[in-house]
Amino acid sequence: MKQNIVKLAILFFAAYGVLVGFLTYWQVAKSDALMEHPRNRRLALRERRIQRGGIYDRHGQPIAQSQFVNGEQRRVYTDPPAVAHLVGYVSERYGRVGLEGRLDRYLSGMSRDEWLLELQDRIFNRQRRGNDAFLTIDLNVQRRAAAALAGRRGAVVALQPQTGEVLALVSAPSYDPAQINAMWDALQRDRRTPLLNRATLGLYPPGSTFKVVTLCAALENNVVKPDETFRCLGATGFGAYTVHEPNGRAHGRVNLTKALVVSCNVTFSQLAVRVGQVNFQNLAREFGLDGNIAFDLPMTTSSLLRQGSTMTTSILAQSGFGQGEIVVTPMQMALIAATIANDGVMMQPYLIKQIRSPEGEILMTRLPQPLRQAVQVGTAREAKAMMTRVVSDGTTRRIMASLGVRVAAKTGTAQNPHGKPHAWYIAFAPADKPTIAVAVVVENAGAGSAVAAPVARDVIAAWRKETG
Amino acid sequence: MRSASALRQGSDWSLLSCAVVIGLGAFALVHLTRTTSWDNALLVPLVGMAGFVAVELYLTRRKIHHDPLLLPLVALLVGLGLALLYHVKPQVLGQQAISLLLGLVTLAATCHLRDVRALTRYKYTLMLLGIALLLLVIFAGHPLGAREVRLGIRVGAFSFQPSELVRILLVIFLAGFLAEKREVLAYGARGGWQLSRADMRYLGPMMVLWGLVMLLLIRQQDLGMALLFFGIFLAMLYLAGARAVYLIIGITAFALGAYLAYRLFPHVRTRFDIWLNPWADIDNKGYQIVQSLFALSGGGLLGAGLGQGGAHRVPAVHTDLIFAAAAEELGLLGATAILLVFALIAYRGYRIACRARDDVSVLMAGGLTTALALQVLIIVGGVVKMTPLTGVTLPFMSYGGSSLISNFLLIGLLLVISGESPMRR
């Protein structure tokens, strides 16, 4: 009988051993997979207890921070509508969007292999905190840009040409990310699409601002003789297609600089055709069109042609002055301005500068990274000089005068099928040693010189004030 | 072997103090994590642990010899169980405390029994009582627990789950019955594999039991208890040295019954299918097991910490699935430790059986230990998806008066057997 007891006991001990085996399978081997199962609420619950890290601007000013209110975390924004598209939102219902999504791994503080930290925090009864993100953004510039766009639909992107750091990234209309759950349905219904980040996702015909690209193409390919002049009779024909100046106004005899200053469509359509479709497309690609530019936020690809379309002479002619089938994002235009400002070197644009642990330890730092020499230094400098004349001799001279610094720029008034033209302005300043490049688009607002230029001026002014 | 005899002699206060400290500490930890605290809750573990000390003192005073490990081990389980309950379902703590005190009184009272053979004299009466209770539940029970299965009977304001008591009655009956018929069972009228008419007499009770188990299975969907009863029966047959043919008949009969139930009854089939793939229907049928697995994953190696897990989402976590909460809050190491405690209790139980002085005591101690160990295996096996999840309580940890009190009765009987004879050496 006793032998049987021993055997029975061994049977049970063995069975318990198998139980431990199963436990190990679920608690160790499959633990991560189960924790990440969409129906498992544990990660979300655990995350709620960790104070989400803050997002700060380049000077350490808070943009978004989390606070505990009655045991529940609230995200507090310094200027909610001004930073909404930049930081995005955190919602248990609608997900994490924008930088909140991109940086979630850091901000949530939920990285793996931190169990020891967690244990320490628990022993010392410390509030566990996520990591902080420091952006390249200058919050004052950002807010000024947002204020300048207030009540309009459009976007502003400001870059530092030498580094590719994004100084401001604004889209209007905006929303309050703190109210995302309450406002969701209204925001979804709103025809002005306030949730869309126009700065990186909005596609617009660039209009005359694209003439700087045509200009660079002409200079790079040596299709213009020195001192060559062009005759503008208010219209010019390319086969069956005729290019018209707005209001049919003839610019008369113009050199290249003058053509840019008066924004002569006839001259630039001729230049594009002279350059030829292959060279024109190649140069546009050098500036980033038709290609993917990696960025910290989702970005739409700007393109010369519609999907499946081919470049005909008439489309090429229109492309020369930024119409045709070209669509670009405001970020793309800011990159073009910054590249010219930076002697033709295109820098990788970036928003996330540094990630620091709650203790201040630097977990990640980004450094400026050149992408490519998009155009030769000489070309860039010539274009820069001509863009400077656009301001000093052109329609926006008065607007920029208050800056007290020489500005290089190009206006745009982009025809589009949705009503009044979009107002565009790309600029950089100071012209001789640029520290900021800006692209502004205001939807259906008319002339770029009247509507978009003041916005760019405000942004430049704010940045000049920051940098002294 | 002086130390061994010393161990066997008296009470081990250091072990019990350890258990008490762990139990109180665990409860205090949970208390600290609560945002809405209920200060009276602290009385529950204090009174409970004091109860254990009082019982131990009482047994020492009365010079009742008993196994020194069982009470501290049980106290440890009870202490952890209270702490877990405080997190997952604090509103049942008061009732659990009352049940605990009743259980300790039951244990102390049981220990006055000097000889368990006194019980086996009434074995047929006790078994009839057990059968009557089961039939009462089967035909007049009321729903108990989350699964809307009729497991309980109501006596006035109290709800009572007879199957918890019946398993002990079954052990007592079988111990008496099998001790009487050992010779026949072991060697048969003719021996070997052949069954004679005499054998049939002893196969009778087996068939009755098989019928009852099948009824439980089909009418009550109480797969867990059905499994437990039949397991106890087979284990005790084996302990009594029954010929292999009995065991084979037993296992075959159960397998056949289970297979038929699977083919004929949709609810049995569902339960089986959920076990194979709970992910197919996460929101309804598979919800409980999936939530249980989520709880396990939340624990990891070291656990989320007492009072920290999300196990309160698991249906029936305060009763049958408390092990899921334990595994989440204490992690793989803590869960393994709890299984070790149960294994130690089983070890002590079987040790008591080995040293018991006669067949009745051996069989009873072996049967009682098996009842406890098998019940742990059934419910933990379900929680970790080793076997289909069937509803039985985890002894000493789950919420439930019937379960707690009957398990104290079980331990009491083991203690009595452990004290029956001083070590023969």
Tab-separated table of C-alpha atoms in Angstrom, chain B residues 21-350:
chain	number	residue	atom	x	y	z
B	21	VAL	CA	3.918	37.627	8.961
B	22	ILE	CA	3.718	36.888	5.221
B	23	GLY	CA	-0.067	36.847	5.321
B	24	LEU	CA	-0.326	40.114	7.235
B	25	GLY	CA	2.398	41.726	5.135
B	26	ALA	CA	0.707	40.751	1.898
B	27	PHE	CA	-2.580	42.144	3.114
B	28	ALA	CA	-0.919	45.356	4.259
B	29	LEU	CA	0.689	45.767	0.816
B	30	VAL	CA	-2.653	45.486	-0.886
B	31	HIS	CA	-4.100	47.917	1.628
B	32	LEU	CA	-1.433	50.466	0.720
B	33	THR	CA	-2.257	50.286	-2.977
B	34	ARG	CA	-5.951	50.964	-2.461
B	35	THR	CA	-7.169	54.468	-3.105
B	36	THR	CA	-10.418	54.021	-1.226
B	37	SER	CA	-9.376	52.303	1.916
B	38	TRP	CA	-11.618	50.510	4.287
B	39	ASP	CA	-9.739	50.463	7.564
B	40	ASN	CA	-11.837	47.716	9.091
B	41	ALA	CA	-10.487	45.431	6.380
B	42	LEU	CA	-7.247	45.164	8.321
B	43	LEU	CA	-9.199	43.339	11.031
B	44	VAL	CA	-9.832	40.437	8.654
B	45	PRO	CA	-6.275	39.114	8.390
B	46	LEU	CA	-5.542	40.028	11.995
B	47	VAL	CA	-8.476	38.008	13.273
B	48	GLY	CA	-7.811	35.242	10.757
B	49	MET	CA	-4.139	34.863	11.634
B	50	ALA	CA	-4.929	35.152	15.339
B	51	GLY	CA	-7.346	32.279	14.754
B	52	PHE	CA	-4.544	30.094	13.469
B	53	VAL	CA	-2.379	30.950	16.450
B	54	ALA	CA	-5.281	30.227	18.788
B	55	VAL	CA	-5.941	26.843	17.195
B	56	GLU	CA	-2.259	25.948	17.395
B	57	LEU	CA	-2.191	27.031	21.044
B	58	TYR	CA	-5.319	25.037	21.742
B	59	LEU	CA	-3.900	21.894	20.170
B	60	THR	CA	-0.674	22.299	22.147
B	61	ARG	CA	-2.499	22.852	25.411
B	62	ARG	CA	-4.713	19.855	24.870
B	63	LYS	CA	-1.591	17.866	24.006
B	64	ILE	CA	-3.122	16.777	20.751
B	65	HIS	CA	-0.272	15.429	18.665
B	66	HIS	CA	-0.402	16.594	15.126
B	67	ASP	CA	1.665	17.224	12.042
B	68	PRO	CA	3.519	20.512	12.651
B	69	LEU	CA	3.690	21.647	9.024
B	70	LEU	CA	0.110	21.486	7.858
B	71	LEU	CA	-1.284	24.408	9.832
B	72	PRO	CA	1.488	26.871	8.939
B	73	LEU	CA	1.196	25.896	5.262
B	74	VAL	CA	-2.558	26.377	5.338
B	75	ALA	CA	-2.136	29.685	7.183
B	76	LEU	CA	0.195	30.866	4.430
B	77	LEU	CA	-2.318	30.004	1.719
B	78	VAL	CA	-5.177	31.593	3.642
B	79	GLY	CA	-3.158	34.743	4.283
B	80	LEU	CA	-2.251	35.145	0.601
B	81	GLY	CA	-5.800	34.296	-0.395
B	82	LEU	CA	-7.200	37.066	1.805
B	83	ALA	CA	-4.725	39.568	0.353
B	84	LEU	CA	-5.699	38.598	-3.204
B	85	LEU	CA	-9.403	38.748	-2.380
B	86	TYR	CA	-8.911	42.202	-0.913
B	87	HIS	CA	-7.708	43.345	-4.305
B	88	VAL	CA	-10.018	41.488	-6.669
B	89	LYS	CA	-13.240	41.523	-4.650
B	90	PRO	CA	-13.047	43.331	-1.308
B	91	GLN	CA	-16.793	43.133	-0.709
B	92	VAL	CA	-16.609	39.404	0.056
B	93	LEU	CA	-13.847	39.728	2.664
B	94	GLY	CA	-16.226	39.906	5.642
B	95	GLN	CA	-17.979	36.700	4.680
B	96	GLN	CA	-14.712	34.976	3.991
B	97	ALA	CA	-13.497	35.967	7.465
B	98	ILE	CA	-16.572	34.403	9.074
B	99	SER	CA	-16.100	31.233	7.027
B	100	LEU	CA	-12.461	31.175	8.050
B	101	LEU	CA	-13.337	31.325	11.738
B	102	LEU	CA	-15.970	28.627	11.300
B	103	GLY	CA	-13.382	26.566	9.460
B	104	LEU	CA	-10.837	26.937	12.256
B	105	VAL	CA	-13.478	25.935	14.812
B	106	THR	CA	-14.340	22.932	12.648
B	107	LEU	CA	-10.688	21.994	12.531
B	108	ALA	CA	-10.246	22.297	16.276
B	109	ALA	CA	-13.389	20.279	16.875
B	110	THR	CA	-12.303	17.604	14.413
B	111	CYS	CA	-9.037	17.235	16.253
B	112	HIS	CA	-10.925	15.941	19.271
B	113	LEU	CA	-11.731	12.885	17.280
B	114	ARG	CA	-9.193	10.418	18.588
B	115	ASP	CA	-9.824	7.755	16.023
B	116	VAL	CA	-11.044	8.181	12.452
B	117	ARG	CA	-12.307	4.620	12.398
B	118	ALA	CA	-15.194	5.869	14.440
B	119	LEU	CA	-16.357	7.627	11.293
B	120	THR	CA	-16.083	4.592	9.045
B	121	ARG	CA	-18.560	2.775	11.196
B	122	TYR	CA	-21.188	5.041	9.690
B	123	LYS	CA	-19.777	4.830	6.206
B	124	TYR	CA	-22.988	3.742	4.475
B	125	THR	CA	-24.996	6.377	6.296
B	126	LEU	CA	-22.474	9.028	5.365
B	127	MET	CA	-22.403	7.920	1.737
B	128	LEU	CA	-26.195	7.923	1.539
B	129	LEU	CA	-26.133	11.419	3.001
B	130	GLY	CA	-23.630	12.406	0.332
B	131	ILE	CA	-25.708	10.896	-2.449
B	132	ALA	CA	-28.816	12.574	-1.088
B	133	LEU	CA	-27.056	15.912	-1.028
B	134	LEU	CA	-25.865	15.480	-4.593
B	135	LEU	CA	-29.301	14.441	-5.827
B	136	LEU	CA	-30.744	17.435	-4.030
B	137	VAL	CA	-28.372	19.702	-5.869
B	138	ILE	CA	-28.933	17.995	-9.165
B	139	PHE	CA	-32.686	18.258	-8.996
B	140	ALA	CA	-33.340	21.205	-6.700
B	141	GLY	CA	-30.185	23.251	-6.740
B	142	HIS	CA	-29.990	26.940	-7.367
B	143	PRO	CA	-27.443	28.832	-9.390
B	144	LEU	CA	-24.204	29.679	-7.706
B	145	GLY	CA	-21.262	31.567	-9.091
B	146	ALA	CA	-20.770	33.270	-12.388
B	147	ARG	CA	-21.528	30.356	-14.628
B	148	GLU	CA	-25.189	30.064	-13.708
B	149	VAL	CA	-24.714	26.426	-12.925
B	150	ARG	CA	-26.836	24.928	-10.199
B	151	LEU	CA	-24.216	24.007	-7.658
B	152	GLY	CA	-25.693	25.179	-4.406
B	153	ILE	CA	-28.602	24.568	-2.129
B	154	ARG	CA	-30.076	27.220	0.058
B	155	VAL	CA	-30.677	26.738	3.755
B	156	GLY	CA	-32.338	29.838	5.055
B	157	ALA	CA	-30.068	32.751	4.335
B	158	PHE	CA	-27.060	30.551	3.727
B	159	SER	CA	-25.979	29.108	0.482
B	160	PHE	CA	-24.221	25.815	0.652
B	161	GLN	CA	-22.277	23.929	-1.966
B	162	PRO	CA	-22.662	20.263	-1.007
B	163	SER	CA	-20.173	18.824	-3.467
B	164	GLU	CA	-17.332	20.260	-1.372
B	165	LEU	CA	-18.511	18.193	1.607
B	166	VAL	CA	-19.480	15.185	-0.476
B	167	ARG	CA	-15.905	14.633	-1.629
B	168	ILE	CA	-14.890	14.160	2.033
B	169	LEU	CA	-17.844	11.863	2.699
B	170	LEU	CA	-16.776	9.906	-0.362
B	171	VAL	CA	-13.262	9.522	0.994
B	172	ILE	CA	-14.533	8.358	4.396
B	173	PHE	CA	-16.872	5.862	2.770
B	174	LEU	CA	-14.270	4.493	0.408
B	175	ALA	CA	-11.690	4.226	3.171
B	176	GLY	CA	-14.051	2.072	5.204
B	177	PHE	CA	-15.382	0.128	2.245
B	178	LEU	CA	-12.074	-0.575	0.570
B	179	ALA	CA	-10.326	-1.475	3.826
B	180	GLU	CA	-12.986	-4.155	4.339
B	181	LYS	CA	-12.785	-5.555	0.834
B	182	ARG	CA	-9.084	-5.190	0.221
B	183	GLU	CA	-8.424	-8.856	-0.154
B	184	VAL	CA	-11.002	-9.391	-2.864
B	185	LEU	CA	-10.074	-6.266	-4.681
B	186	ALA	CA	-6.436	-7.116	-4.680
B	187	TYR	CA	-6.568	-10.772	-5.590
B	188	GLY	CA	-10.122	-11.430	-6.776
B	189	ALA	CA	-12.117	-14.596	-6.180
B	190	ARG	CA	-10.154	-16.334	-8.919
B	191	GLY	CA	-7.275	-13.917	-9.371
B	192	GLY	CA	-5.777	-12.477	-12.485
B	193	TRP	CA	-7.843	-10.744	-15.103
B	194	GLN	CA	-11.006	-12.769	-14.768
B	195	LEU	CA	-13.998	-11.270	-13.048
B	196	SER	CA	-16.220	-13.464	-10.972
B	197	ARG	CA	-19.658	-12.861	-9.583
B	198	ALA	CA	-17.978	-11.878	-6.324
B	199	ASP	CA	-16.166	-9.124	-8.127
B	200	MET	CA	-19.465	-7.763	-9.328
B	201	ARG	CA	-20.445	-7.007	-5.779
B	202	TYR	CA	-17.521	-4.686	-5.464
B	203	LEU	CA	-17.939	-3.219	-8.860
B	204	GLY	CA	-21.394	-2.148	-7.788
B	205	PRO	CA	-20.407	0.981	-5.889
B	206	MET	CA	-18.128	1.900	-8.731
B	207	MET	CA	-21.038	1.828	-11.133
B	208	VAL	CA	-23.231	3.857	-8.798
B	209	LEU	CA	-20.510	6.425	-8.552
B	210	TRP	CA	-20.024	6.424	-12.305
B	211	GLY	CA	-23.723	7.121	-12.723
B	212	LEU	CA	-23.583	9.985	-10.264
B	213	VAL	CA	-20.568	11.441	-11.956
B	214	MET	CA	-22.262	11.262	-15.325
B	215	LEU	CA	-25.321	12.967	-13.883
B	216	LEU	CA	-23.112	15.730	-12.522
B	217	LEU	CA	-21.458	16.041	-15.868
B	218	ILE	CA	-24.618	16.192	-17.907
B	219	ARG	CA	-27.111	17.903	-15.647
B	220	GLN	CA	-24.772	20.293	-13.914
B	221	GLN	CA	-22.038	20.752	-16.476
B	222	ASP	CA	-19.905	20.338	-13.392
B	223	LEU	CA	-17.033	18.688	-15.164
B	224	GLY	CA	-14.625	19.661	-12.387
B	225	MET	CA	-16.424	17.897	-9.568
B	226	ALA	CA	-17.173	14.904	-11.778
B	227	LEU	CA	-13.488	14.624	-12.532
B	228	LEU	CA	-12.585	15.067	-8.885
B	229	PHE	CA	-14.975	12.375	-7.594
B	230	PHE	CA	-13.887	9.890	-10.138
B	231	GLY	CA	-10.241	10.706	-9.613
B	232	ILE	CA	-10.586	10.199	-5.858
B	233	PHE	CA	-12.293	6.888	-6.483
B	234	LEU	CA	-9.624	5.617	-8.853
B	235	ALA	CA	-6.773	6.828	-6.643
B	236	MET	CA	-8.206	5.100	-3.589
B	237	LEU	CA	-8.813	1.904	-5.538
B	238	TYR	CA	-5.191	2.070	-6.530
B	239	LEU	CA	-4.048	2.755	-2.966
B	240	ALA	CA	-6.101	-0.181	-1.750
B	241	GLY	CA	-4.066	-2.293	-4.129
B	242	ALA	CA	-6.896	-3.092	-6.489
B	243	ARG	CA	-6.077	-5.205	-9.458
B	244	ALA	CA	-5.233	-3.391	-12.665
B	245	VAL	CA	-8.455	-4.636	-14.213
B	246	TYR	CA	-10.485	-2.430	-11.845
B	247	LEU	CA	-8.479	0.619	-12.687
B	248	ILE	CA	-8.760	-0.081	-16.397
B	249	ILE	CA	-12.502	-0.577	-16.173
B	250	GLY	CA	-12.741	2.644	-14.212
B	251	ILE	CA	-10.704	4.736	-16.585
B	252	THR	CA	-12.416	3.256	-19.637
B	253	ALA	CA	-15.846	3.881	-18.185
B	254	PHE	CA	-14.999	7.490	-17.444
B	255	ALA	CA	-13.430	8.060	-20.822
B	256	LEU	CA	-16.411	6.479	-22.549
B	257	GLY	CA	-18.825	8.593	-20.529
B	258	ALA	CA	-16.882	11.743	-21.258
B	259	TYR	CA	-16.747	10.889	-24.964
B	260	LEU	CA	-20.485	10.231	-25.099
B	261	ALA	CA	-21.145	13.462	-23.257
B	262	TYR	CA	-18.961	15.265	-25.767
B	263	ARG	CA	-20.867	13.761	-28.680
B	264	LEU	CA	-24.333	14.127	-27.244
B	265	PHE	CA	-24.323	17.368	-25.275
B	266	PRO	CA	-23.478	20.660	-26.889
B	267	HIS	CA	-22.430	22.373	-23.658
B	268	VAL	CA	-19.809	19.741	-22.958
B	269	ARG	CA	-18.569	20.060	-26.508
B	270	THR	CA	-18.427	23.856	-26.229
B	271	ARG	CA	-16.365	23.629	-23.095
B	272	PHE	CA	-13.946	21.321	-24.798
B	273	ASP	CA	-13.728	23.462	-27.918
B	274	ILE	CA	-13.081	26.602	-25.871
B	275	TRP	CA	-10.200	24.812	-24.288
B	276	LEU	CA	-8.723	23.941	-27.680
B	277	ASN	CA	-9.173	27.431	-29.091
B	278	PRO	CA	-10.394	30.155	-26.759
B	279	TRP	CA	-9.225	32.875	-29.211
B	280	ALA	CA	-11.992	32.064	-31.656
B	281	ASP	CA	-14.602	33.659	-29.415
B	282	ILE	CA	-12.748	36.045	-27.146
B	283	ASP	CA	-15.792	38.071	-26.192
B	284	ASN	CA	-18.151	35.319	-25.167
B	285	LYS	CA	-17.289	31.708	-24.648
B	286	GLY	CA	-13.548	32.122	-24.623
B	287	TYR	CA	-13.642	35.271	-22.494
B	288	GLN	CA	-12.849	33.676	-19.159
B	289	ILE	CA	-9.904	31.599	-20.275
B	290	VAL	CA	-8.488	34.387	-22.444
B	291	GLN	CA	-8.738	36.862	-19.584
B	292	SER	CA	-7.073	34.280	-17.370
B	293	LEU	CA	-4.202	33.933	-19.841
B	294	PHE	CA	-3.923	37.731	-20.076
B	295	ALA	CA	-3.644	37.776	-16.289
B	296	LEU	CA	-0.835	35.224	-16.442
B	297	SER	CA	0.988	37.271	-19.069
B	298	GLY	CA	0.636	40.356	-16.889
B	299	GLY	CA	2.532	38.633	-14.126
B	300	GLY	CA	5.676	37.732	-15.978
B	301	LEU	CA	8.516	36.353	-13.932
B	302	LEU	CA	8.279	38.542	-10.851
B	303	GLY	CA	4.656	39.592	-10.933
B	304	ALA	CA	2.870	42.900	-11.150
B	305	GLY	CA	2.942	43.217	-7.378
B	306	LEU	CA	0.293	42.582	-4.777
B	307	GLY	CA	-2.734	44.743	-5.385
B	308	GLN	CA	-1.344	45.790	-8.765
B	309	GLY	CA	-2.669	43.354	-11.326
B	310	GLY	CA	-5.602	43.691	-13.660
B	311	ALA	CA	-6.927	40.278	-12.736
B	312	HIS	CA	-10.208	41.661	-11.436
B	313	ARG	CA	-11.369	41.495	-15.068
B	314	VAL	CA	-11.276	37.715	-15.050
B	315	PRO	CA	-14.752	36.298	-14.435
B	316	ALA	CA	-14.981	34.292	-11.164
B	317	VAL	CA	-11.486	35.395	-10.212
B	318	HIS	CA	-12.468	35.572	-6.543
B	319	THR	CA	-13.643	31.966	-6.521
B	320	ASP	CA	-12.417	29.408	-9.030
B	321	LEU	CA	-9.859	31.524	-10.857
B	322	ILE	CA	-8.056	33.080	-7.912
B	323	PHE	CA	-4.910	31.357	-9.082
B	324	ALA	CA	-4.916	33.640	-12.143
B	325	ALA	CA	-4.835	36.650	-9.809
B	326	ALA	CA	-2.066	35.054	-7.756
B	327	ALA	CA	-0.018	34.372	-10.885
B	328	GLU	CA	-0.475	37.940	-12.104
B	329	GLU	CA	0.349	39.661	-8.841
B	330	LEU	CA	3.121	37.328	-7.686
B	331	GLY	CA	4.494	36.275	-11.057
B	332	LEU	CA	5.833	32.915	-12.131
B	333	LEU	CA	7.974	32.682	-9.005
B	334	GLY	CA	5.073	33.414	-6.671
B	335	ALA	CA	2.704	31.073	-8.516
B	336	THR	CA	5.308	28.331	-8.415
B	337	ALA	CA	5.774	28.970	-4.706
B	338	ILE	CA	2.045	28.528	-4.144
B	339	LEU	CA	2.105	25.271	-6.094
B	340	LEU	CA	5.061	24.224	-3.947
B	341	VAL	CA	3.044	24.921	-0.815
B	342	PHE	CA	0.263	22.717	-2.146
B	343	ALA	CA	2.842	20.096	-3.069
B	344	LEU	CA	4.234	20.287	0.480
B	345	ILE	CA	0.761	19.820	1.919
B	346	ALA	CA	0.337	16.808	-0.378
B	347	TYR	CA	3.738	15.531	0.701
B	348	ARG	CA	2.802	15.836	4.380
B	349	GLY	CA	-0.563	14.215	3.676
B	350	TYR	CA	0.931	11.227	1.904
